[in-house]
Amino acid sequence: MTVPPARIRTLTIDGKDVGAREDETILDVARENGIWIPTLCQMTGLSNIGACRLCLVEVAGSTKLQPACVTRVEEGMQVTAHSDRLAEYRKMIVELLFAEGNHICSVCVTNGHCDLQWLAQRLEIDHIRFPYLYGKRSVDASHERFVLDHNRCVLCTRCVRVCDEVEGAHTWDIMGRGTNARVITDLAQPWGESTSCTSCGKCVSVCPTGALFEQGKAVTEMVKHRELLPMLLTMRGRQR
Ligand code: SF4
Ligand code: SF4
Ligand code: FES
């Protein structure tokens, strides 16, 4: 049976005429056209879950903001990816992440290699307007090669998805709700006692912050290997 070719949709992003396949998202087509939209939970190769809301855009005719990573293109859509309103919301989202966790970049192993820090710089955040929660969060250093620091976790679930969708181990999950939500390994036992973890390190590579890192790394030393995932997926002939 022959698969019918995907149909083409035409739309505008920030006033620019663009074409896209009907199965693409606004984020896909923006990237293809060199239009930057901030993202945090999204990672090419993993399923899109629309969790962080950093990629929110305006769509003409809708009063609600739409997450670009999970919104499919439609014919005649008029998308605004950059406006004062969006800039303000994006700043606010990143500020809230800083206020909720305990992010002290100067003593972080990924200082200088962190997606959250980079986003804050790119969005021109120079202070946090919200009260810090100073949550009491723990560090799990029980794994022989890796460490989990809950203080720096932004609950993007990249680790959960890569471990399930690429490695096939499904070691990670989320437990709890709201500010009590935490990533857990297996049935919330220490990572070092996990029977499902293969120690492949994929979760550490995709984690955008210093929440997951390699043992023995000093401040600023932990470089994330972002190229690992696209390379693996290409070798397996699979790309989402
Ligand atoms: S090291 Fe590999 S198997 Fe273990 S939790 Fe991370 S991604 Fe999953
Ligand atoms: S540990 Fe890292 S990858 Fe996993 S949810 Fe937290 S920030 Fe995201
Ligand atoms: S990147 Fe779209 S919601 Fe996180």
Short mmCIF file of C-alpha atoms and ligand atoms in Angstrom, two decimals:
data_model
loop_
_atom_site.label_atom_id
_atom_site.label_comp_id
_atom_site.label_asym_id
_atom_site.label_seq_id
_atom_site.Cartn_x
_atom_site.Cartn_y
_atom_site.Cartn_z
CA MET A 1 0.00 0.00 0.00
CA THR A 2 1.43 3.42 -0.90
CA VAL A 3 1.41 6.12 1.75
CA PRO A 4 -0.10 9.38 0.42
CA PRO A 5 2.39 12.28 0.49
CA ALA A 6 1.98 14.75 3.37
CA ARG A 7 0.08 17.87 2.34
CA ILE A 8 1.64 21.30 2.50
CA ARG A 9 0.25 24.07 4.68
CA THR A 10 1.07 27.74 4.30
CA LEU A 11 1.12 30.08 7.28
CA THR A 12 2.97 33.10 8.62
CA ILE A 13 5.30 33.36 11.59
CA ASP A 14 6.13 36.88 12.72
CA GLY A 15 4.79 38.09 9.37
CA LYS A 16 7.03 35.81 7.32
CA ASP A 17 5.35 33.44 4.81
CA VAL A 18 6.39 29.86 5.50
CA GLY A 19 5.40 26.43 4.20
CA ALA A 20 5.19 23.26 6.26
CA ARG A 21 4.09 19.64 6.05
CA GLU A 22 0.70 19.13 7.68
CA ASP A 23 2.24 16.87 10.33
CA GLU A 24 4.72 19.49 11.54
CA THR A 25 4.43 21.62 14.65
CA ILE A 26 4.82 25.38 14.82
CA LEU A 27 8.18 24.81 16.51
CA ASP A 28 9.40 22.54 13.69
CA VAL A 29 8.59 25.06 11.02
CA ALA A 30 9.95 27.99 13.03
CA ARG A 31 13.28 26.19 13.41
CA GLU A 32 13.39 25.32 9.71
CA ASN A 33 13.00 29.01 8.98
CA GLY A 34 15.57 30.24 11.46
CA ILE A 35 13.00 31.70 13.88
CA TRP A 36 14.10 31.09 17.47
CA ILE A 37 11.47 30.09 20.02
CA PRO A 38 12.71 29.28 23.54
CA THR A 39 12.24 25.68 24.72
CA LEU A 40 13.19 23.64 27.76
CA CYS A 41 11.26 20.37 27.96
CA GLN A 42 11.39 19.76 24.19
CA MET A 43 14.24 17.69 22.78
CA THR A 44 14.45 16.47 19.22
CA GLY A 45 14.26 12.69 19.26
CA LEU A 46 12.00 12.48 22.32
CA SER A 47 8.21 12.74 22.47
CA ASN A 48 6.83 16.25 22.87
CA ILE A 49 4.87 16.79 26.06
CA GLY A 50 4.31 20.56 26.23
CA ALA A 51 5.26 20.72 29.90
CA CYS A 52 7.42 23.80 30.40
CA ARG A 53 5.30 26.29 28.37
CA LEU A 54 8.38 28.29 27.39
CA CYS A 55 7.55 27.89 23.71
CA LEU A 56 4.16 29.62 23.99
CA VAL A 57 3.21 31.63 20.90
CA GLU A 58 0.24 33.77 19.87
CA VAL A 59 -2.08 32.47 17.15
CA ALA A 60 -4.40 35.02 15.50
CA GLY A 61 -8.04 34.37 16.36
CA SER A 62 -7.24 32.66 19.68
CA THR A 63 -7.02 34.47 23.00
CA LYS A 64 -5.11 31.53 24.49
CA LEU A 65 -1.37 31.17 24.03
CA GLN A 66 -0.39 27.91 22.30
CA PRO A 67 2.69 25.77 23.03
CA ALA A 68 4.58 25.68 19.71
CA CYS A 69 6.13 22.26 20.36
CA VAL A 70 2.79 20.42 20.44
CA THR A 71 0.63 22.61 18.18
CA ARG A 72 0.29 21.38 14.61
CA VAL A 73 0.39 23.86 11.75
CA GLU A 74 -2.87 24.78 10.04
CA GLU A 75 -3.57 26.41 6.72
CA GLY A 76 -3.59 30.20 6.96
CA MET A 77 -2.38 30.28 10.57
CA GLN A 78 -0.88 33.60 11.66
CA VAL A 79 1.63 32.95 14.40
CA THR A 80 3.42 35.54 16.50
CA ALA A 81 6.56 34.11 18.06
CA HIS A 82 7.95 37.37 19.42
CA SER A 83 5.96 40.10 21.17
CA ASP A 84 6.28 42.08 24.39
CA ARG A 85 3.55 39.91 25.96
CA LEU A 86 5.37 36.66 25.10
CA ALA A 87 8.71 38.04 26.25
CA GLU A 88 7.17 38.89 29.61
CA TYR A 89 5.59 35.44 30.07
CA ARG A 90 8.78 33.64 29.05
CA LYS A 91 10.81 35.68 31.52
CA MET A 92 8.28 34.94 34.22
CA ILE A 93 8.38 31.17 33.57
CA VAL A 94 12.17 31.05 33.87
CA GLU A 95 12.13 33.29 36.95
CA LEU A 96 9.60 30.95 38.60
CA LEU A 97 11.88 27.97 37.94
CA PHE A 98 14.73 29.78 39.65
CA ALA A 99 12.49 30.75 42.56
CA GLU A 100 11.14 27.22 43.04
CA GLY A 101 14.42 25.27 42.97
CA ASN A 102 17.72 26.05 44.65
CA HIS A 103 19.85 27.18 41.73
CA ILE A 104 23.15 28.67 42.78
CA CYS A 105 25.03 28.73 39.49
CA SER A 106 28.38 29.73 40.98
CA VAL A 107 28.68 26.37 42.79
CA CYS A 108 27.09 24.17 40.12
CA VAL A 109 28.93 21.47 38.18
CA THR A 110 27.22 22.61 34.96
CA ASN A 111 27.86 26.33 35.40
CA GLY A 112 28.51 27.55 31.85
CA HIS A 113 26.97 24.43 30.25
CA CYS A 114 23.40 24.74 31.51
CA ASP A 115 20.29 25.29 29.35
CA LEU A 116 18.42 27.07 32.16
CA GLN A 117 21.29 29.49 32.77
CA TRP A 118 21.61 30.10 29.03
CA LEU A 119 17.87 30.80 28.73
CA ALA A 120 18.01 33.27 31.61
CA GLN A 121 20.84 35.11 29.86
CA ARG A 122 19.13 35.05 26.48
CA LEU A 123 15.85 36.32 27.98
CA GLU A 124 17.79 39.08 29.76
CA ILE A 125 16.84 38.04 33.27
CA ASP A 126 19.04 39.90 35.73
CA HIS A 127 17.02 39.33 38.91
CA ILE A 128 14.11 37.22 40.17
CA ARG A 129 10.93 39.10 41.03
CA PHE A 130 9.35 36.24 43.00
CA PRO A 131 10.09 35.09 46.55
CA TYR A 132 12.45 32.11 46.67
CA LEU A 133 10.91 28.98 48.18
CA TYR A 134 14.21 27.53 49.46
CA GLY A 135 12.71 24.04 49.34
CA LYS A 136 14.42 21.31 51.37
CA ARG A 137 15.61 19.01 48.62
CA SER A 138 18.03 16.12 48.70
CA VAL A 139 20.97 14.83 46.66
CA ASP A 140 21.20 11.15 45.69
CA ALA A 141 24.84 10.12 45.19
CA SER A 142 24.20 6.39 45.58
CA HIS A 143 24.86 5.50 41.92
CA GLU A 144 28.45 4.45 41.26
CA ARG A 145 28.84 6.82 38.26
CA PHE A 146 26.15 9.52 38.47
CA VAL A 147 24.52 11.95 40.92
CA LEU A 148 20.96 13.32 41.12
CA ASP A 149 20.61 16.75 42.74
CA HIS A 150 16.90 17.50 43.23
CA ASN A 151 17.76 21.14 44.00
CA ARG A 152 18.49 21.79 40.34
CA CYS A 153 15.72 19.70 38.76
CA VAL A 154 13.19 21.65 36.67
CA LEU A 155 10.94 18.62 36.06
CA CYS A 156 11.31 18.76 32.29
CA THR A 157 11.11 14.92 32.24
CA ARG A 158 13.74 14.64 29.54
CA CYS A 159 15.42 11.96 31.69
CA VAL A 160 12.13 10.06 32.06
CA ARG A 161 11.52 10.10 28.32
CA VAL A 162 15.03 9.24 27.11
CA CYS A 163 15.30 6.34 29.54
CA ASP A 164 11.92 4.98 28.47
CA GLU A 165 11.81 5.85 24.77
CA VAL A 166 15.45 5.42 23.74
CA GLU A 167 17.16 3.20 26.31
CA GLY A 168 14.04 1.15 27.04
CA ALA A 169 14.87 0.82 30.74
CA HIS A 170 12.13 3.12 32.18
CA THR A 171 14.09 3.71 35.36
CA TRP A 172 12.77 7.25 35.88
CA ASP A 173 9.32 8.50 36.79
CA ILE A 174 7.69 11.43 38.55
CA MET A 175 6.20 11.17 42.03
CA GLY A 176 4.08 13.75 43.87
CA ARG A 177 2.29 16.89 42.75
CA GLY A 178 2.97 20.63 42.53
CA THR A 179 6.05 21.79 44.40
CA ASN A 180 6.36 18.31 45.95
CA ALA A 181 6.81 16.62 42.56
CA ARG A 182 10.13 14.80 42.23
CA VAL A 183 11.86 12.56 39.71
CA ILE A 184 12.33 9.08 41.15
CA THR A 185 14.19 5.94 40.12
CA ASP A 186 12.28 2.66 40.04
CA LEU A 187 9.93 2.63 43.07
CA ALA A 188 11.52 5.70 44.70
CA GLN A 189 14.54 3.82 45.97
CA PRO A 190 18.09 5.22 45.79
CA TRP A 191 19.42 5.31 42.21
CA GLY A 192 22.32 3.07 43.18
CA GLU A 193 19.85 0.35 44.16
CA SER A 194 17.92 0.53 40.89
CA THR A 195 17.64 -2.84 39.21
CA SER A 196 16.43 -1.38 35.88
CA CYS A 197 19.20 1.20 35.31
CA THR A 198 21.80 0.09 32.77
CA SER A 199 24.19 2.96 33.64
CA CYS A 200 24.11 4.12 30.01
CA GLY A 201 24.21 7.81 31.00
CA LYS A 202 21.60 8.98 28.48
CA CYS A 203 19.58 10.73 31.19
CA VAL A 204 22.68 12.65 32.30
CA SER A 205 23.39 13.75 28.72
CA VAL A 206 19.90 15.15 28.11
CA CYS A 207 19.31 16.80 31.49
CA PRO A 208 19.30 20.56 30.80
CA THR A 209 20.66 21.55 34.22
CA GLY A 210 23.04 20.31 36.89
CA ALA A 211 20.36 18.00 38.31
CA LEU A 212 22.02 14.96 36.76
CA PHE A 213 25.79 14.82 36.52
CA GLU A 214 28.76 12.49 36.55
CA GLN A 215 30.50 11.63 39.80
CA GLY A 216 33.79 13.39 40.43
CA LYS A 217 33.11 16.49 38.37
CA ALA A 218 34.13 19.84 39.87
CA VAL A 219 32.21 23.13 39.52
CA THR A 220 31.85 24.15 35.80
CA GLU A 221 33.33 20.83 34.60
CA MET A 222 30.20 18.91 33.64
CA VAL A 223 29.67 19.22 29.89
CA LYS A 224 26.47 17.61 28.58
CA HIS A 225 26.84 15.44 25.48
CA ARG A 226 23.85 16.73 23.52
CA GLU A 227 25.11 15.16 20.28
CA LEU A 228 24.63 11.67 21.74
CA LEU A 229 20.87 11.48 21.23
CA PRO A 230 20.66 12.60 17.56
CA MET A 231 23.60 10.32 16.77
CA LEU A 232 21.96 7.33 18.43
CA LEU A 233 18.64 7.94 16.71
CA THR A 234 20.27 8.34 13.31
CA MET A 235 22.15 5.09 13.80
CA ARG A 236 18.89 3.38 14.68
CA GLY A 237 17.15 5.04 11.73
CA ARG A 238 14.57 6.74 13.93
CA GLN A 239 13.96 10.50 14.31
CA ARG A 240 10.84 12.01 15.85
S1 SF4 B 1 21.77 5.68 33.07
FE1 SF4 B 1 20.51 4.99 31.30
S2 SF4 B 1 19.27 3.33 32.15
FE2 SF4 B 1 20.13 4.42 33.92
S3 SF4 B 1 18.55 5.87 34.44
FE3 SF4 B 1 19.93 6.95 33.02
S4 SF4 B 1 19.03 6.62 30.96
FE4 SF4 B 1 18.05 5.17 32.35
S1 SF4 B 2 16.61 15.43 36.45
FE1 SF4 B 2 17.16 16.78 34.73
S2 SF4 B 2 16.25 15.82 32.92
FE2 SF4 B 2 15.27 14.91 34.72
S3 SF4 B 2 13.42 16.12 35.04
FE3 SF4 B 2 15.02 17.02 36.35
S4 SF4 B 2 15.93 18.63 35.09
FE4 SF4 B 2 14.75 17.34 33.69
S1 FES B 3 9.24 23.37 24.87
FE1 FES B 3 7.14 23.50 24.40
S2 FES B 3 6.20 23.31 26.32
FE2 FES B 3 8.31 22.98 26.78
#
